[in-house]
Amino acid sequence: MTSSPTGGVAVVTGASRGVGQGIAQALGAAGMTVYVTGRSTREGEQQLAGEPLHGTIHSSAAAVTAAGGRGIAVACDHADDAQVAALFKRIGQEQGRIDILVNNALAIDDSLIAPGPFWEKPLTQARMLDVGLRSHYVASHHAAPLLLAAGRDGGALLVFTSSFGAGCYMHGPAYGAQKAGCDKMAFDMAVDFEGTGVAALSLWLGVQRTERTEIAARQRSDAYGDFMARSESPQFVGRTIAALWRDAQLAGRSGQTLIVAELAQQYGLRDEGDRSPPSWREFLGAPRPYHPARVS
């Protein structure tokens, strides 16, 4: 078993670029050992609408290390259960625990922001329900013993990256179902984790300032230009997750769906340029509470 920085051990899935990369980097800045997973191992492998998307698991891991943590790149296709099982077996052998798991991997089709009804879009959009919902369940299943180990020793955090699309129409039914599923999965997993020191939460991110969203904004400036002007950096999300993990009241939040911008305000966090990104609650809705009934 290898040693880790005192900041703890984190896993961020789907972290070759974008939201995952930024979250991993911020957790590295908090002094954590961060396992960065994804499929991209060579620069230029992925494109969006003919434009290259930069970043690999290796560049993300390097960014974690440069930020002050220890980045470890692990190639993993989260559509392959065997690869996911092998990932967490390795982490168990090397670390014996996971303090933070961020379920972020998502299969995004190029047609995501195209206008029109779902039946006019490629059926490949349904992959969001495989890599993005089912894959989160599989990762959480294999990570659970390692989260429980950390929970017994001070507390662990299981996070799902979700969005306002869970509560309003956004990008169509496949995207909405994936996000709503993340929220319910966090709620139900929190029930199973009660009394273990492991908290499970779903976080509604605002519009993220990533290469992918910048391309989308250029293509659909009519719909997304104003949103981008009030966007969040992925590092801002990561710093909020780090603060959440250290929150002495974390156990009381378990099972909830929370809005990143509102959490950051509670923790006194600001984004790049001393900005305070807004919550979109008034315009896009708020997380809905679930009924407390339990049926085993």
Tab-separated table of C-alpha atoms in Angstrom:
chain	number	residue	atom	x	y	z
A	1	MET	CA	0.000	0.000	0.000
A	2	THR	CA	1.405	3.387	-0.999
A	3	SER	CA	1.342	6.508	1.131
A	4	SER	CA	-0.891	9.485	0.318
A	5	PRO	CA	-0.806	13.177	1.172
A	6	THR	CA	-2.616	14.070	4.367
A	7	GLY	CA	-5.398	15.581	2.270
A	8	GLY	CA	-6.937	12.165	1.642
A	9	VAL	CA	-7.758	10.044	-1.395
A	10	ALA	CA	-10.215	11.034	-4.123
A	11	VAL	CA	-11.476	9.468	-7.335
A	12	VAL	CA	-12.912	11.609	-10.129
A	13	THR	CA	-14.453	9.671	-13.008
A	14	GLY	CA	-14.585	11.116	-16.499
A	15	ALA	CA	-11.749	13.509	-15.741
A	16	SER	CA	-9.777	13.660	-18.982
A	17	ARG	CA	-10.992	17.229	-19.503
A	18	GLY	CA	-13.736	19.666	-18.651
A	19	VAL	CA	-15.664	19.418	-15.409
A	20	GLY	CA	-13.869	16.309	-14.185
A	21	GLN	CA	-10.436	17.737	-14.890
A	22	GLY	CA	-11.232	20.955	-13.026
A	23	ILE	CA	-12.667	19.141	-10.029
A	24	ALA	CA	-9.627	16.847	-9.867
A	25	GLN	CA	-7.261	19.813	-10.058
A	26	ALA	CA	-9.047	21.593	-7.216
A	27	LEU	CA	-8.941	18.488	-5.036
A	28	GLY	CA	-5.229	18.276	-5.793
A	29	ALA	CA	-4.857	21.862	-4.617
A	30	ALA	CA	-6.469	20.699	-1.366
A	31	GLY	CA	-3.572	18.247	-0.973
A	32	MET	CA	-5.370	15.078	-2.039
A	33	THR	CA	-4.199	12.050	-3.962
A	34	VAL	CA	-6.576	12.010	-6.917
A	35	TYR	CA	-7.227	9.070	-9.215
A	36	VAL	CA	-8.201	10.511	-12.581
A	37	THR	CA	-10.159	8.138	-14.812
A	38	GLY	CA	-11.338	8.302	-18.395
A	39	ARG	CA	-10.781	6.916	-21.873
A	40	SER	CA	-8.591	9.644	-23.396
A	41	THR	CA	-4.937	8.651	-23.307
A	42	ARG	CA	-3.748	10.494	-26.416
A	43	GLU	CA	-4.178	14.165	-27.215
A	44	GLY	CA	-6.682	14.898	-29.978
A	45	GLU	CA	-8.679	11.661	-29.663
A	46	GLN	CA	-11.973	13.430	-29.002
A	47	GLN	CA	-13.798	16.046	-31.070
A	48	LEU	CA	-17.010	18.025	-30.849
A	49	ALA	CA	-18.677	19.114	-34.078
A	50	GLY	CA	-15.367	18.824	-35.920
A	51	GLU	CA	-13.407	20.821	-33.335
A	52	PRO	CA	-10.767	19.095	-31.196
A	53	LEU	CA	-11.292	18.638	-27.482
A	54	HIS	CA	-7.992	18.850	-25.656
A	55	GLY	CA	-6.933	16.889	-22.620
A	56	THR	CA	-6.139	13.357	-21.487
A	57	ILE	CA	-6.110	11.505	-18.189
A	58	HIS	CA	-2.350	12.076	-18.145
A	59	SER	CA	-2.544	15.851	-18.547
A	60	SER	CA	-5.280	15.951	-15.901
A	61	ALA	CA	-3.176	13.922	-13.469
A	62	ALA	CA	-0.235	16.256	-14.140
A	63	ALA	CA	-2.469	19.248	-13.350
A	64	VAL	CA	-3.432	17.634	-10.028
A	65	THR	CA	0.231	17.174	-9.122
A	66	ALA	CA	1.126	20.697	-10.230
A	67	ALA	CA	-1.643	22.032	-7.999
A	68	GLY	CA	-0.068	20.420	-4.942
A	69	GLY	CA	-1.642	16.978	-4.793
A	70	ARG	CA	-0.722	13.668	-6.333
A	71	GLY	CA	-2.392	12.839	-9.614
A	72	ILE	CA	-2.717	9.218	-10.737
A	73	ALA	CA	-4.081	8.551	-14.222
A	74	VAL	CA	-5.994	5.315	-14.775
A	75	ALA	CA	-7.422	4.482	-18.198
A	76	CYS	CA	-10.957	3.240	-17.638
A	77	ASP	CA	-13.955	2.909	-19.904
A	78	HIS	CA	-16.867	3.290	-17.503
A	79	ALA	CA	-19.102	1.391	-19.905
A	80	ASP	CA	-17.058	-1.722	-19.090
A	81	ASP	CA	-17.917	-3.146	-15.659
A	82	ALA	CA	-14.759	-5.240	-15.565
A	83	GLN	CA	-12.561	-2.169	-16.039
A	84	VAL	CA	-14.444	-0.348	-13.267
A	85	ALA	CA	-14.043	-3.301	-10.925
A	86	ALA	CA	-10.313	-3.428	-11.694
A	87	LEU	CA	-9.998	0.316	-11.016
A	88	PHE	CA	-11.368	0.059	-7.499
A	89	LYS	CA	-9.501	-3.154	-6.761
A	90	ARG	CA	-6.285	-1.307	-7.593
A	91	ILE	CA	-7.223	1.662	-5.405
A	92	GLY	CA	-8.023	-0.722	-2.576
A	93	GLN	CA	-4.615	-2.343	-2.872
A	94	GLU	CA	-2.773	0.984	-3.124
A	95	GLN	CA	-4.735	3.132	-0.662
A	96	GLY	CA	-7.159	0.996	1.319
A	97	ARG	CA	-9.732	3.808	1.341
A	98	ILE	CA	-11.512	6.490	-0.656
A	99	ASP	CA	-12.391	9.772	1.039
A	100	ILE	CA	-14.197	11.344	-1.933
A	101	LEU	CA	-15.708	9.693	-4.987
A	102	VAL	CA	-16.989	12.066	-7.661
A	103	ASN	CA	-19.225	10.261	-10.145
A	104	ASN	CA	-18.821	12.487	-13.178
A	105	ALA	CA	-18.317	10.224	-16.229
A	106	LEU	CA	-20.915	10.920	-18.922
A	107	ALA	CA	-21.268	9.866	-22.562
A	108	ILE	CA	-22.227	13.087	-24.351
A	109	ASP	CA	-23.436	12.897	-27.939
A	110	ASP	CA	-22.615	15.717	-30.357
A	111	SER	CA	-26.348	16.226	-30.877
A	112	LEU	CA	-26.981	17.098	-27.219
A	113	ILE	CA	-27.765	20.774	-27.812
A	114	ALA	CA	-29.315	20.377	-31.252
A	115	PRO	CA	-32.882	21.695	-31.425
A	116	GLY	CA	-35.735	19.308	-32.077
A	117	PRO	CA	-37.573	16.443	-30.354
A	118	PHE	CA	-35.815	13.334	-29.088
A	119	TRP	CA	-37.027	11.097	-31.924
A	120	GLU	CA	-35.237	13.270	-34.453
A	121	LYS	CA	-31.941	12.916	-32.600
A	122	PRO	CA	-29.594	9.908	-32.695
A	123	LEU	CA	-30.429	6.983	-30.453
A	124	THR	CA	-26.844	7.266	-29.182
A	125	GLN	CA	-28.157	9.886	-26.750
A	126	ALA	CA	-29.427	6.949	-24.704
A	127	ARG	CA	-25.791	6.166	-23.868
A	128	MET	CA	-26.085	8.855	-21.168
A	129	LEU	CA	-28.187	6.321	-19.283
A	130	ASP	CA	-25.376	3.778	-19.558
A	131	VAL	CA	-22.315	5.982	-19.014
A	132	GLY	CA	-23.686	8.560	-16.650
A	133	LEU	CA	-26.303	6.694	-14.650
A	134	ARG	CA	-25.746	2.944	-14.689
A	135	SER	CA	-21.975	3.470	-14.627
A	136	HIS	CA	-22.346	5.648	-11.520
A	137	TYR	CA	-24.170	2.829	-9.775
A	138	VAL	CA	-21.439	0.358	-10.747
A	139	ALA	CA	-18.650	2.690	-9.600
A	140	SER	CA	-20.415	3.366	-6.295
A	141	HIS	CA	-20.973	-0.360	-5.753
A	142	HIS	CA	-17.288	-1.161	-6.128
A	143	ALA	CA	-16.172	1.931	-4.211
A	144	ALA	CA	-18.492	1.369	-1.245
A	145	PRO	CA	-16.120	-0.790	0.867
A	146	LEU	CA	-13.368	1.819	0.430
A	147	LEU	CA	-15.726	4.676	1.274
A	148	LEU	CA	-16.846	2.768	4.370
A	149	ALA	CA	-13.210	2.372	5.420
A	150	ALA	CA	-12.769	6.142	5.249
A	151	GLY	CA	-16.145	6.697	6.889
A	152	ARG	CA	-15.038	4.779	9.958
A	153	ASP	CA	-11.980	7.009	10.141
A	154	GLY	CA	-13.530	10.451	10.015
A	155	GLY	CA	-15.971	10.559	7.123
A	156	ALA	CA	-16.258	10.033	3.372
A	157	LEU	CA	-18.203	11.713	0.594
A	158	LEU	CA	-19.906	10.271	-2.480
A	159	VAL	CA	-20.846	12.974	-4.999
A	160	PHE	CA	-22.872	12.888	-8.203
A	161	THR	CA	-22.448	15.803	-10.609
A	162	SER	CA	-25.957	16.743	-11.644
A	163	SER	CA	-27.664	19.851	-13.005
A	164	PHE	CA	-30.815	21.939	-13.137
A	165	GLY	CA	-31.792	19.643	-16.010
A	166	ALA	CA	-33.001	17.214	-13.342
A	167	GLY	CA	-35.851	19.570	-12.522
A	168	CYS	CA	-36.668	21.320	-15.806
A	169	TYR	CA	-36.593	20.485	-19.511
A	170	MET	CA	-32.962	20.677	-20.608
A	171	HIS	CA	-31.379	19.020	-23.654
A	172	GLY	CA	-34.154	16.419	-23.932
A	173	PRO	CA	-35.425	13.404	-21.993
A	174	ALA	CA	-32.233	11.309	-21.953
A	175	TYR	CA	-30.208	14.105	-20.352
A	176	GLY	CA	-33.011	14.939	-17.923
A	177	ALA	CA	-33.488	11.321	-16.885
A	178	GLN	CA	-29.767	10.907	-16.284
A	179	LYS	CA	-29.602	13.946	-14.007
A	180	ALA	CA	-32.823	13.129	-12.163
A	181	GLY	CA	-31.545	9.584	-11.702
A	182	CYS	CA	-28.355	10.874	-10.103
A	183	ASP	CA	-30.368	12.874	-7.581
A	184	LYS	CA	-32.532	9.891	-6.612
A	185	MET	CA	-29.521	7.573	-6.489
A	186	ALA	CA	-27.800	9.897	-4.023
A	187	PHE	CA	-30.945	9.997	-1.885
A	188	ASP	CA	-31.333	6.229	-1.799
A	189	MET	CA	-27.632	5.509	-1.272
A	190	ALA	CA	-27.671	7.918	1.671
A	191	VAL	CA	-30.309	5.700	3.303
A	192	ASP	CA	-28.090	2.651	2.911
A	193	PHE	CA	-25.047	4.565	4.206
A	194	GLU	CA	-26.786	5.862	7.351
A	195	GLY	CA	-24.629	5.568	10.438
A	196	THR	CA	-21.483	4.640	8.491
A	197	GLY	CA	-19.785	8.030	8.214
A	198	VAL	CA	-20.354	8.100	4.454
A	199	ALA	CA	-22.447	10.927	3.011
A	200	ALA	CA	-24.011	10.744	-0.460
A	201	LEU	CA	-25.090	13.914	-2.254
A	202	SER	CA	-26.012	15.143	-5.693
A	203	LEU	CA	-24.813	18.589	-6.781
A	204	TRP	CA	-26.503	20.834	-9.318
A	205	LEU	CA	-23.743	22.576	-11.230
A	206	GLY	CA	-24.306	25.847	-13.022
A	207	VAL	CA	-23.186	26.369	-16.613
A	208	GLN	CA	-19.579	25.174	-16.707
A	209	ARG	CA	-16.808	27.137	-18.368
A	210	THR	CA	-15.209	24.322	-20.362
A	211	GLU	CA	-13.900	23.831	-23.870
A	212	ARG	CA	-17.024	21.869	-24.747
A	213	THR	CA	-19.430	24.559	-23.544
A	214	GLU	CA	-17.411	27.286	-25.253
A	215	ILE	CA	-17.795	25.422	-28.560
A	216	ALA	CA	-21.498	24.955	-27.880
A	217	ALA	CA	-21.902	28.649	-27.088
A	218	ARG	CA	-20.303	29.596	-30.394
A	219	GLN	CA	-22.648	27.273	-32.238
A	220	ARG	CA	-25.777	28.332	-30.320
A	221	SER	CA	-25.008	31.862	-29.154
A	222	ASP	CA	-28.733	32.618	-29.354
A	223	ALA	CA	-29.457	30.137	-26.570
A	224	TYR	CA	-26.288	30.012	-24.472
A	225	GLY	CA	-24.476	33.334	-24.717
A	226	ASP	CA	-26.104	34.828	-21.613
A	227	PHE	CA	-25.548	31.643	-19.609
A	228	MET	CA	-21.833	31.604	-20.432
A	229	ALA	CA	-21.461	35.161	-19.161
A	230	ARG	CA	-22.463	33.860	-15.715
A	231	SER	CA	-20.776	30.476	-15.840
A	232	GLU	CA	-18.725	28.603	-13.231
A	233	SER	CA	-15.228	27.215	-13.574
A	234	PRO	CA	-14.898	23.479	-12.869
A	235	GLN	CA	-12.218	24.335	-10.293
A	236	PHE	CA	-14.869	26.325	-8.417
A	237	VAL	CA	-16.993	23.163	-8.246
A	238	GLY	CA	-14.001	21.164	-7.009
A	239	ARG	CA	-13.211	23.643	-4.251
A	240	THR	CA	-16.839	23.504	-3.154
A	241	ILE	CA	-16.669	19.696	-2.992
A	242	ALA	CA	-13.485	19.907	-0.896
A	243	ALA	CA	-15.183	22.314	1.504
A	244	LEU	CA	-18.249	20.089	1.672
A	245	TRP	CA	-16.114	17.078	2.625
A	246	ARG	CA	-14.542	19.068	5.468
A	247	ASP	CA	-17.899	20.388	6.694
A	248	ALA	CA	-18.550	19.217	10.255
A	249	GLN	CA	-22.261	19.132	9.374
A	250	LEU	CA	-21.763	16.890	6.320
A	251	ALA	CA	-23.694	13.946	7.759
A	252	GLY	CA	-26.775	16.125	8.112
A	253	ARG	CA	-26.663	16.962	4.412
A	254	SER	CA	-26.464	13.359	3.228
A	255	GLY	CA	-29.166	12.403	0.754
A	256	GLN	CA	-29.788	15.960	-0.378
A	257	THR	CA	-29.494	17.560	-3.780
A	258	LEU	CA	-27.678	20.879	-3.385
A	259	ILE	CA	-26.826	23.769	-5.689
A	260	VAL	CA	-23.077	24.426	-6.021
A	261	ALA	CA	-23.393	28.224	-6.253
A	262	GLU	CA	-25.425	28.339	-3.055
A	263	LEU	CA	-23.073	26.006	-1.201
A	264	ALA	CA	-20.086	28.117	-2.259
A	265	GLN	CA	-21.743	31.217	-0.852
A	266	GLN	CA	-22.272	29.423	2.460
A	267	TYR	CA	-18.585	28.459	2.545
A	268	GLY	CA	-17.393	31.916	1.478
A	269	LEU	CA	-15.877	30.632	-1.771
A	270	ARG	CA	-15.479	32.733	-4.894
A	271	ASP	CA	-14.599	31.848	-8.454
A	272	GLU	CA	-11.843	33.157	-10.700
A	273	GLY	CA	-11.714	36.925	-10.892
A	274	ASP	CA	-13.309	37.181	-7.436
A	275	ARG	CA	-16.666	36.323	-9.003
A	276	SER	CA	-19.639	34.835	-7.168
A	277	PRO	CA	-21.522	32.712	-9.732
A	278	PRO	CA	-25.289	32.952	-9.375
A	279	SER	CA	-27.716	30.222	-8.458
A	280	TRP	CA	-30.207	29.550	-11.252
A	281	ARG	CA	-32.913	28.514	-8.770
A	282	GLU	CA	-35.242	31.382	-9.672
A	283	PHE	CA	-35.063	30.703	-13.420
A	284	LEU	CA	-34.597	26.925	-13.677
A	285	GLY	CA	-36.145	25.576	-10.504
A	286	ALA	CA	-35.023	24.012	-7.250
A	287	PRO	CA	-34.322	20.437	-6.127
A	288	ARG	CA	-37.457	18.625	-5.036
A	289	PRO	CA	-37.545	16.808	-1.692
A	290	TYR	CA	-38.283	13.085	-1.664
A	291	HIS	CA	-40.879	11.429	0.531
A	292	PRO	CA	-39.476	9.996	3.780
A	293	ALA	CA	-41.329	6.688	3.449
A	294	ARG	CA	-39.119	3.590	3.288
A	295	VAL	CA	-40.116	0.281	1.754
A	296	SER	CA	-37.575	-2.520	2.031
